[in-house]
Amino acid sequence: MATKVFQSLRHQFAKGSTRNYAHAGSHEEHVATARRWKLMTYFLVPPALLATWYNAFYISEHHQRPEYIEYDHLRIRTKAFPWGDGNHTLFHNPEMNAVPGVGYEADPPHH
Amino acid sequence: MKLKPDTKKWLVNPYHLVEYSPWPLTGSLGALMLTSGVAAWFHKFNMNLFYLGIMLIMITMMQWWRDVTRESTMMGFHTSKTAKGLRIGMILFIISEICFFFAFFWAFFHSSLAPTIELGSNWPPTGINPLSPWSVPLLNTVVLLASGITVTWSHHSLMTSNYKESAQSLMMTILLGLYFTYLQGCEYIETSFSLSDSIYGTTFFVATGFHGLHVIIGTIFLFTCCMRHLKFHFTKTHYLGFEAAGMQAAAWYWHFVDVVWLFLFISIYWWGS
Amino acid sequence: MPDELGGAVGIERWELLQKAKGDMDPFLLDGIKLTHGTKDKPTIIRSVCDTRTIGCVCDDDATTVRYIELCMGETRRCQCGHFFKLVDADAEV
């Protein structure tokens, strides 16, 4: 048994370099596969994209900012950030992100 | 069997014996400068070393891969044996990337499965408003899945030597990748929490941030493939050369990025909210 | 537009051409089934270089490979008793 397994492994290893192991198959098979993925791109992708896009920007609720409370575990500043005044995060948005000790710099966004 | 006259003995072996190249040296110097530069920047020094390092890395990447392209496409050094080695190399690289992301998921689950008292013993932590997974993150999921479909179409078009459709679908994939990056950028600006808002913000931005970086890298990879494809560098016999395998490697990488996103979406965006 | 052969140059193209001619092992990498291998009639191994390292799987149940280095023109014996001879890749034998 072990011999048989070993032999077949050895055989595969020896043959691997000459085989098209990644995509064996006839030209017709490839044409059919390419056509299948093309049809999926044309008929599955646009409606799915449109539906989720519409859902994201017109149906679902926009992000709400939480009330500013000086929790110890939020807005941690053990050392100044190397950019700006060292107190604003990299993707700082005055409407959504509070600054420690100051609170929100702008009114919440209205939609 | 008779081989060709032995005047070109160096030719009759399947292994690509590379020539002397300065790029490993410039690459490692660049990596040293980049990491030292970043550390210096974090300590409020200027960013000069960082810029120098990143420029050197960029130049090294461009020159090195230009050389590889020349060796494969113009000089034909990539025999089936060499191509197999390159393919195994790519697989090993992606496995190492899986390990890389595994660590971030570990950090996330470590922090979220038993939230500490400081966080209010709940997840998401007290004072954190997580993003709704069924809004833009769902759209992002569909964008990446769609790009997986188009990149597969591109691959199979190449297999049937349909160069036009292959290029078109590859461009669609790149556009979808760019759209994903744009959407994630918008999300990053609109979130109400930041990198320094408890372990939630840290794990969220480190995991999704590195994923976004990989999307950008994958988009550049696909873009390079698209440029090479438009110059007819790729043919369907990818198993006899790295030719299409270059594109295949990009496709593998893209699928990897796609799968990481699915895990991020399910665990961090959905379960974690 | 280049087809598979039109896009190939150099050693890659040579490999493709050899395979098109029916030689599926142009680089002499495939394993050889040991049949004879006596001192008078050694198993012929070909090489484009002066030496070549070969691995002998001495019998069907062997779980290890025994590596031997052969020199051009010389006959060498593996521990299992098989004889190998290294000849030039182009030589008529």
PDB file of N, CA, C and O in Angstrom, chain B residues 215-250:
ATOM      1  N   VAL B 215      -5.662  45.879  -1.232  1.00  0.00           N
ATOM      2  CA  VAL B 215      -6.504  46.150  -2.406  1.00  0.00           C
ATOM      3  C   VAL B 215      -5.753  47.083  -3.355  1.00  0.00           C
ATOM      4  O   VAL B 215      -5.733  46.869  -4.574  1.00  0.00           O
ATOM      5  N   ILE B 216      -5.109  48.101  -2.788  1.00  0.00           N
ATOM      6  CA  ILE B 216      -4.368  49.052  -3.630  1.00  0.00           C
ATOM      7  C   ILE B 216      -3.217  48.336  -4.333  1.00  0.00           C
ATOM      8  O   ILE B 216      -3.005  48.496  -5.541  1.00  0.00           O
ATOM      9  N   ILE B 217      -2.491  47.492  -3.591  1.00  0.00           N
ATOM     10  CA  ILE B 217      -1.389  46.737  -4.197  1.00  0.00           C
ATOM     11  C   ILE B 217      -1.915  45.834  -5.303  1.00  0.00           C
ATOM     12  O   ILE B 217      -1.359  45.776  -6.402  1.00  0.00           O
ATOM     13  N   GLY B 218      -3.044  45.135  -5.018  1.00  0.00           N
ATOM     14  CA  GLY B 218      -3.634  44.247  -6.016  1.00  0.00           C
ATOM     15  C   GLY B 218      -4.083  45.007  -7.252  1.00  0.00           C
ATOM     16  O   GLY B 218      -3.934  44.528  -8.379  1.00  0.00           O
ATOM     17  N   THR B 219      -4.628  46.219  -7.049  1.00  0.00           N
ATOM     18  CA  THR B 219      -5.060  47.028  -8.189  1.00  0.00           C
ATOM     19  C   THR B 219      -3.861  47.408  -9.054  1.00  0.00           C
ATOM     20  O   THR B 219      -3.936  47.363 -10.285  1.00  0.00           O
ATOM     21  N   ILE B 220      -2.743  47.772  -8.396  1.00  0.00           N
ATOM     22  CA  ILE B 220      -1.533  48.116  -9.153  1.00  0.00           C
ATOM     23  C   ILE B 220      -1.033  46.879  -9.916  1.00  0.00           C
ATOM     24  O   ILE B 220      -0.633  46.972 -11.086  1.00  0.00           O
ATOM     25  N   PHE B 221      -1.079  45.722  -9.243  1.00  0.00           N
ATOM     26  CA  PHE B 221      -0.666  44.457  -9.865  1.00  0.00           C
ATOM     27  C   PHE B 221      -1.499  44.199 -11.122  1.00  0.00           C
ATOM     28  O   PHE B 221      -0.978  43.915 -12.214  1.00  0.00           O
ATOM     29  N   LEU B 222      -2.842  44.333 -10.977  1.00  0.00           N
ATOM     30  CA  LEU B 222      -3.731  44.100 -12.117  1.00  0.00           C
ATOM     31  C   LEU B 222      -3.500  45.145 -13.206  1.00  0.00           C
ATOM     32  O   LEU B 222      -3.541  44.826 -14.402  1.00  0.00           O
ATOM     33  N   PHE B 223      -3.228  46.387 -12.801  1.00  0.00           N
ATOM     34  CA  PHE B 223      -2.981  47.451 -13.776  1.00  0.00           C
ATOM     35  C   PHE B 223      -1.719  47.144 -14.583  1.00  0.00           C
ATOM     36  O   PHE B 223      -1.697  47.302 -15.808  1.00  0.00           O
ATOM     37  N   THR B 224      -0.673  46.683 -13.882  1.00  0.00           N
ATOM     38  CA  THR B 224       0.557  46.308 -14.575  1.00  0.00           C
ATOM     39  C   THR B 224       0.282  45.188 -15.573  1.00  0.00           C
ATOM     40  O   THR B 224       0.750  45.222 -16.717  1.00  0.00           O
ATOM     41  N   CYS B 225      -0.506  44.192 -15.130  1.00  0.00           N
ATOM     42  CA  CYS B 225      -0.868  43.092 -16.021  1.00  0.00           C
ATOM     43  C   CYS B 225      -1.633  43.606 -17.224  1.00  0.00           C
ATOM     44  O   CYS B 225      -1.429  43.148 -18.353  1.00  0.00           O
ATOM     45  N   CYS B 226      -2.519  44.581 -16.983  1.00  0.00           N
ATOM     46  CA  CYS B 226      -3.321  45.130 -18.075  1.00  0.00           C
ATOM     47  C   CYS B 226      -2.418  45.819 -19.090  1.00  0.00           C
ATOM     48  O   CYS B 226      -2.566  45.612 -20.302  1.00  0.00           O
ATOM     49  N   MET B 227      -1.467  46.604 -18.614  1.00  0.00           N
ATOM     50  CA  MET B 227      -0.530  47.277 -19.522  1.00  0.00           C
ATOM     51  C   MET B 227       0.269  46.256 -20.330  1.00  0.00           C
ATOM     52  O   MET B 227       0.459  46.380 -21.531  1.00  0.00           O
ATOM     53  N   ARG B 228       0.745  45.208 -19.637  1.00  0.00           N
ATOM     54  CA  ARG B 228       1.517  44.169 -20.324  1.00  0.00           C
ATOM     55  C   ARG B 228       0.634  43.423 -21.307  1.00  0.00           C
ATOM     56  O   ARG B 228       1.077  43.043 -22.390  1.00  0.00           O
ATOM     57  N   HIS B 229      -0.621  43.219 -20.920  1.00  0.00           N
ATOM     58  CA  HIS B 229      -1.543  42.502 -21.808  1.00  0.00           C
ATOM     59  C   HIS B 229      -1.789  43.300 -23.073  1.00  0.00           C
ATOM     60  O   HIS B 229      -1.840  42.747 -24.177  1.00  0.00           O
ATOM     61  N   LEU B 230      -1.912  44.627 -22.926  1.00  0.00           N
ATOM     62  CA  LEU B 230      -2.146  45.469 -24.103  1.00  0.00           C
ATOM     63  C   LEU B 230      -0.924  45.480 -25.020  1.00  0.00           C
ATOM     64  O   LEU B 230      -1.015  45.832 -26.189  1.00  0.00           O
ATOM     65  N   LYS B 231       0.228  45.123 -24.473  1.00  0.00           N
ATOM     66  CA  LYS B 231       1.432  44.994 -25.307  1.00  0.00           C
ATOM     67  C   LYS B 231       1.656  43.546 -25.732  1.00  0.00           C
ATOM     68  O   LYS B 231       2.753  43.175 -26.145  1.00  0.00           O
ATOM     69  N   PHE B 232       0.642  42.728 -25.562  1.00  0.00           N
ATOM     70  CA  PHE B 232       0.668  41.310 -25.973  1.00  0.00           C
ATOM     71  C   PHE B 232       1.762  40.499 -25.292  1.00  0.00           C
ATOM     72  O   PHE B 232       2.427  39.679 -25.910  1.00  0.00           O
ATOM     73  N   HIS B 233       1.964  40.748 -24.005  1.00  0.00           N
ATOM     74  CA  HIS B 233       2.944  39.935 -23.280  1.00  0.00           C
ATOM     75  C   HIS B 233       2.392  38.581 -22.869  1.00  0.00           C
ATOM     76  O   HIS B 233       3.137  37.685 -22.522  1.00  0.00           O
ATOM     77  N   PHE B 234       1.057  38.469 -22.864  1.00  0.00           N
ATOM     78  CA  PHE B 234       0.455  37.244 -22.340  1.00  0.00           C
ATOM     79  C   PHE B 234      -0.159  36.393 -23.449  1.00  0.00           C
ATOM     80  O   PHE B 234      -0.822  36.905 -24.334  1.00  0.00           O
ATOM     81  N   THR B 235       0.095  35.087 -23.367  1.00  0.00           N
ATOM     82  CA  THR B 235      -0.569  34.146 -24.265  1.00  0.00           C
ATOM     83  C   THR B 235      -1.140  33.021 -23.428  1.00  0.00           C
ATOM     84  O   THR B 235      -0.902  32.946 -22.231  1.00  0.00           O
ATOM     85  N   LYS B 236      -1.879  32.140 -24.086  1.00  0.00           N
ATOM     86  CA  LYS B 236      -2.615  31.155 -23.292  1.00  0.00           C
ATOM     87  C   LYS B 236      -1.753  30.021 -22.748  1.00  0.00           C
ATOM     88  O   LYS B 236      -2.158  29.308 -21.849  1.00  0.00           O
ATOM     89  N   THR B 237      -0.538  29.839 -23.307  1.00  0.00           N
ATOM     90  CA  THR B 237       0.272  28.727 -22.793  1.00  0.00           C
ATOM     91  C   THR B 237       1.019  29.153 -21.558  1.00  0.00           C
ATOM     92  O   THR B 237       2.235  29.181 -21.526  1.00  0.00           O
ATOM     93  N   HIS B 238       0.252  29.461 -20.542  1.00  0.00           N
ATOM     94  CA  HIS B 238       0.899  29.959 -19.329  1.00  0.00           C
ATOM     95  C   HIS B 238       1.691  28.867 -18.635  1.00  0.00           C
ATOM     96  O   HIS B 238       2.519  29.143 -17.816  1.00  0.00           O
ATOM     97  N   TYR B 239       1.385  27.612 -18.965  1.00  0.00           N
ATOM     98  CA  TYR B 239       2.096  26.549 -18.275  1.00  0.00           C
ATOM     99  C   TYR B 239       3.474  26.332 -18.857  1.00  0.00           C
ATOM    100  O   TYR B 239       4.269  25.592 -18.329  1.00  0.00           O
ATOM    101  N   LEU B 240       3.790  26.978 -19.960  1.00  0.00           N
ATOM    102  CA  LEU B 240       5.127  26.850 -20.546  1.00  0.00           C
ATOM    103  C   LEU B 240       5.918  28.134 -20.379  1.00  0.00           C
ATOM    104  O   LEU B 240       6.840  28.410 -21.096  1.00  0.00           O
ATOM    105  N   GLY B 241       5.547  28.894 -19.467  1.00  0.00           N
ATOM    106  CA  GLY B 241       6.266  30.131 -19.237  1.00  0.00           C
ATOM    107  C   GLY B 241       5.491  30.900 -18.210  1.00  0.00           C
ATOM    108  O   GLY B 241       4.345  30.575 -17.922  1.00  0.00           O
ATOM    109  N   PHE B 242       6.091  31.916 -17.658  1.00  0.00           N
ATOM    110  CA  PHE B 242       5.400  32.671 -16.637  1.00  0.00           C
ATOM    111  C   PHE B 242       4.423  33.642 -17.269  1.00  0.00           C
ATOM    112  O   PHE B 242       3.741  34.369 -16.589  1.00  0.00           O
ATOM    113  N   GLU B 243       4.361  33.628 -18.596  1.00  0.00           N
ATOM    114  CA  GLU B 243       3.594  34.623 -19.333  1.00  0.00           C
ATOM    115  C   GLU B 243       2.238  34.916 -18.727  1.00  0.00           C
ATOM    116  O   GLU B 243       2.029  35.938 -18.118  1.00  0.00           O
ATOM    117  N   ALA B 244       1.317  33.968 -18.891  1.00  0.00           N
ATOM    118  CA  ALA B 244      -0.010  34.224 -18.341  1.00  0.00           C
ATOM    119  C   ALA B 244      -0.011  34.011 -16.845  1.00  0.00           C
ATOM    120  O   ALA B 244      -0.859  34.511 -16.148  1.00  0.00           O
ATOM    121  N   ALA B 245       0.986  33.261 -16.370  1.00  0.00           N
ATOM    122  CA  ALA B 245       1.046  33.033 -14.928  1.00  0.00           C
ATOM    123  C   ALA B 245       1.261  34.346 -14.203  1.00  0.00           C
ATOM    124  O   ALA B 245       0.851  34.501 -13.069  1.00  0.00           O
ATOM    125  N   GLY B 246       1.917  35.320 -14.881  1.00  0.00           N
ATOM    126  CA  GLY B 246       2.051  36.645 -14.291  1.00  0.00           C
ATOM    127  C   GLY B 246       0.676  37.205 -14.006  1.00  0.00           C
ATOM    128  O   GLY B 246       0.410  37.773 -12.954  1.00  0.00           O
ATOM    129  N   MET B 247      -0.215  36.985 -14.951  1.00  0.00           N
ATOM    130  CA  MET B 247      -1.585  37.437 -14.795  1.00  0.00           C
ATOM    131  C   MET B 247      -2.306  36.541 -13.804  1.00  0.00           C
ATOM    132  O   MET B 247      -3.126  36.989 -13.017  1.00  0.00           O
ATOM    133  N   GLN B 248      -1.966  35.254 -13.854  1.00  0.00           N
ATOM    134  CA  GLN B 248      -2.603  34.314 -12.938  1.00  0.00           C
ATOM    135  C   GLN B 248      -2.227  34.655 -11.493  1.00  0.00           C
ATOM    136  O   GLN B 248      -3.071  34.608 -10.605  1.00  0.00           O
ATOM    137  N   ALA B 249      -0.969  35.038 -11.292  1.00  0.00           N
ATOM    138  CA  ALA B 249      -0.532  35.411  -9.950  1.00  0.00           C
ATOM    139  C   ALA B 249      -1.331  36.607  -9.462  1.00  0.00           C
ATOM    140  O   ALA B 249      -1.757  36.650  -8.307  1.00  0.00           O
ATOM    141  N   ALA B 250      -1.556  37.573 -10.357  1.00  0.00           N
ATOM    142  CA  ALA B 250      -2.356  38.742  -9.994  1.00  0.00           C
ATOM    143  C   ALA B 250      -3.771  38.321  -9.639  1.00  0.00           C
ATOM    144  O   ALA B 250      -4.361  38.817  -8.672  1.00  0.00           O
TER     145      ALA B 250
END
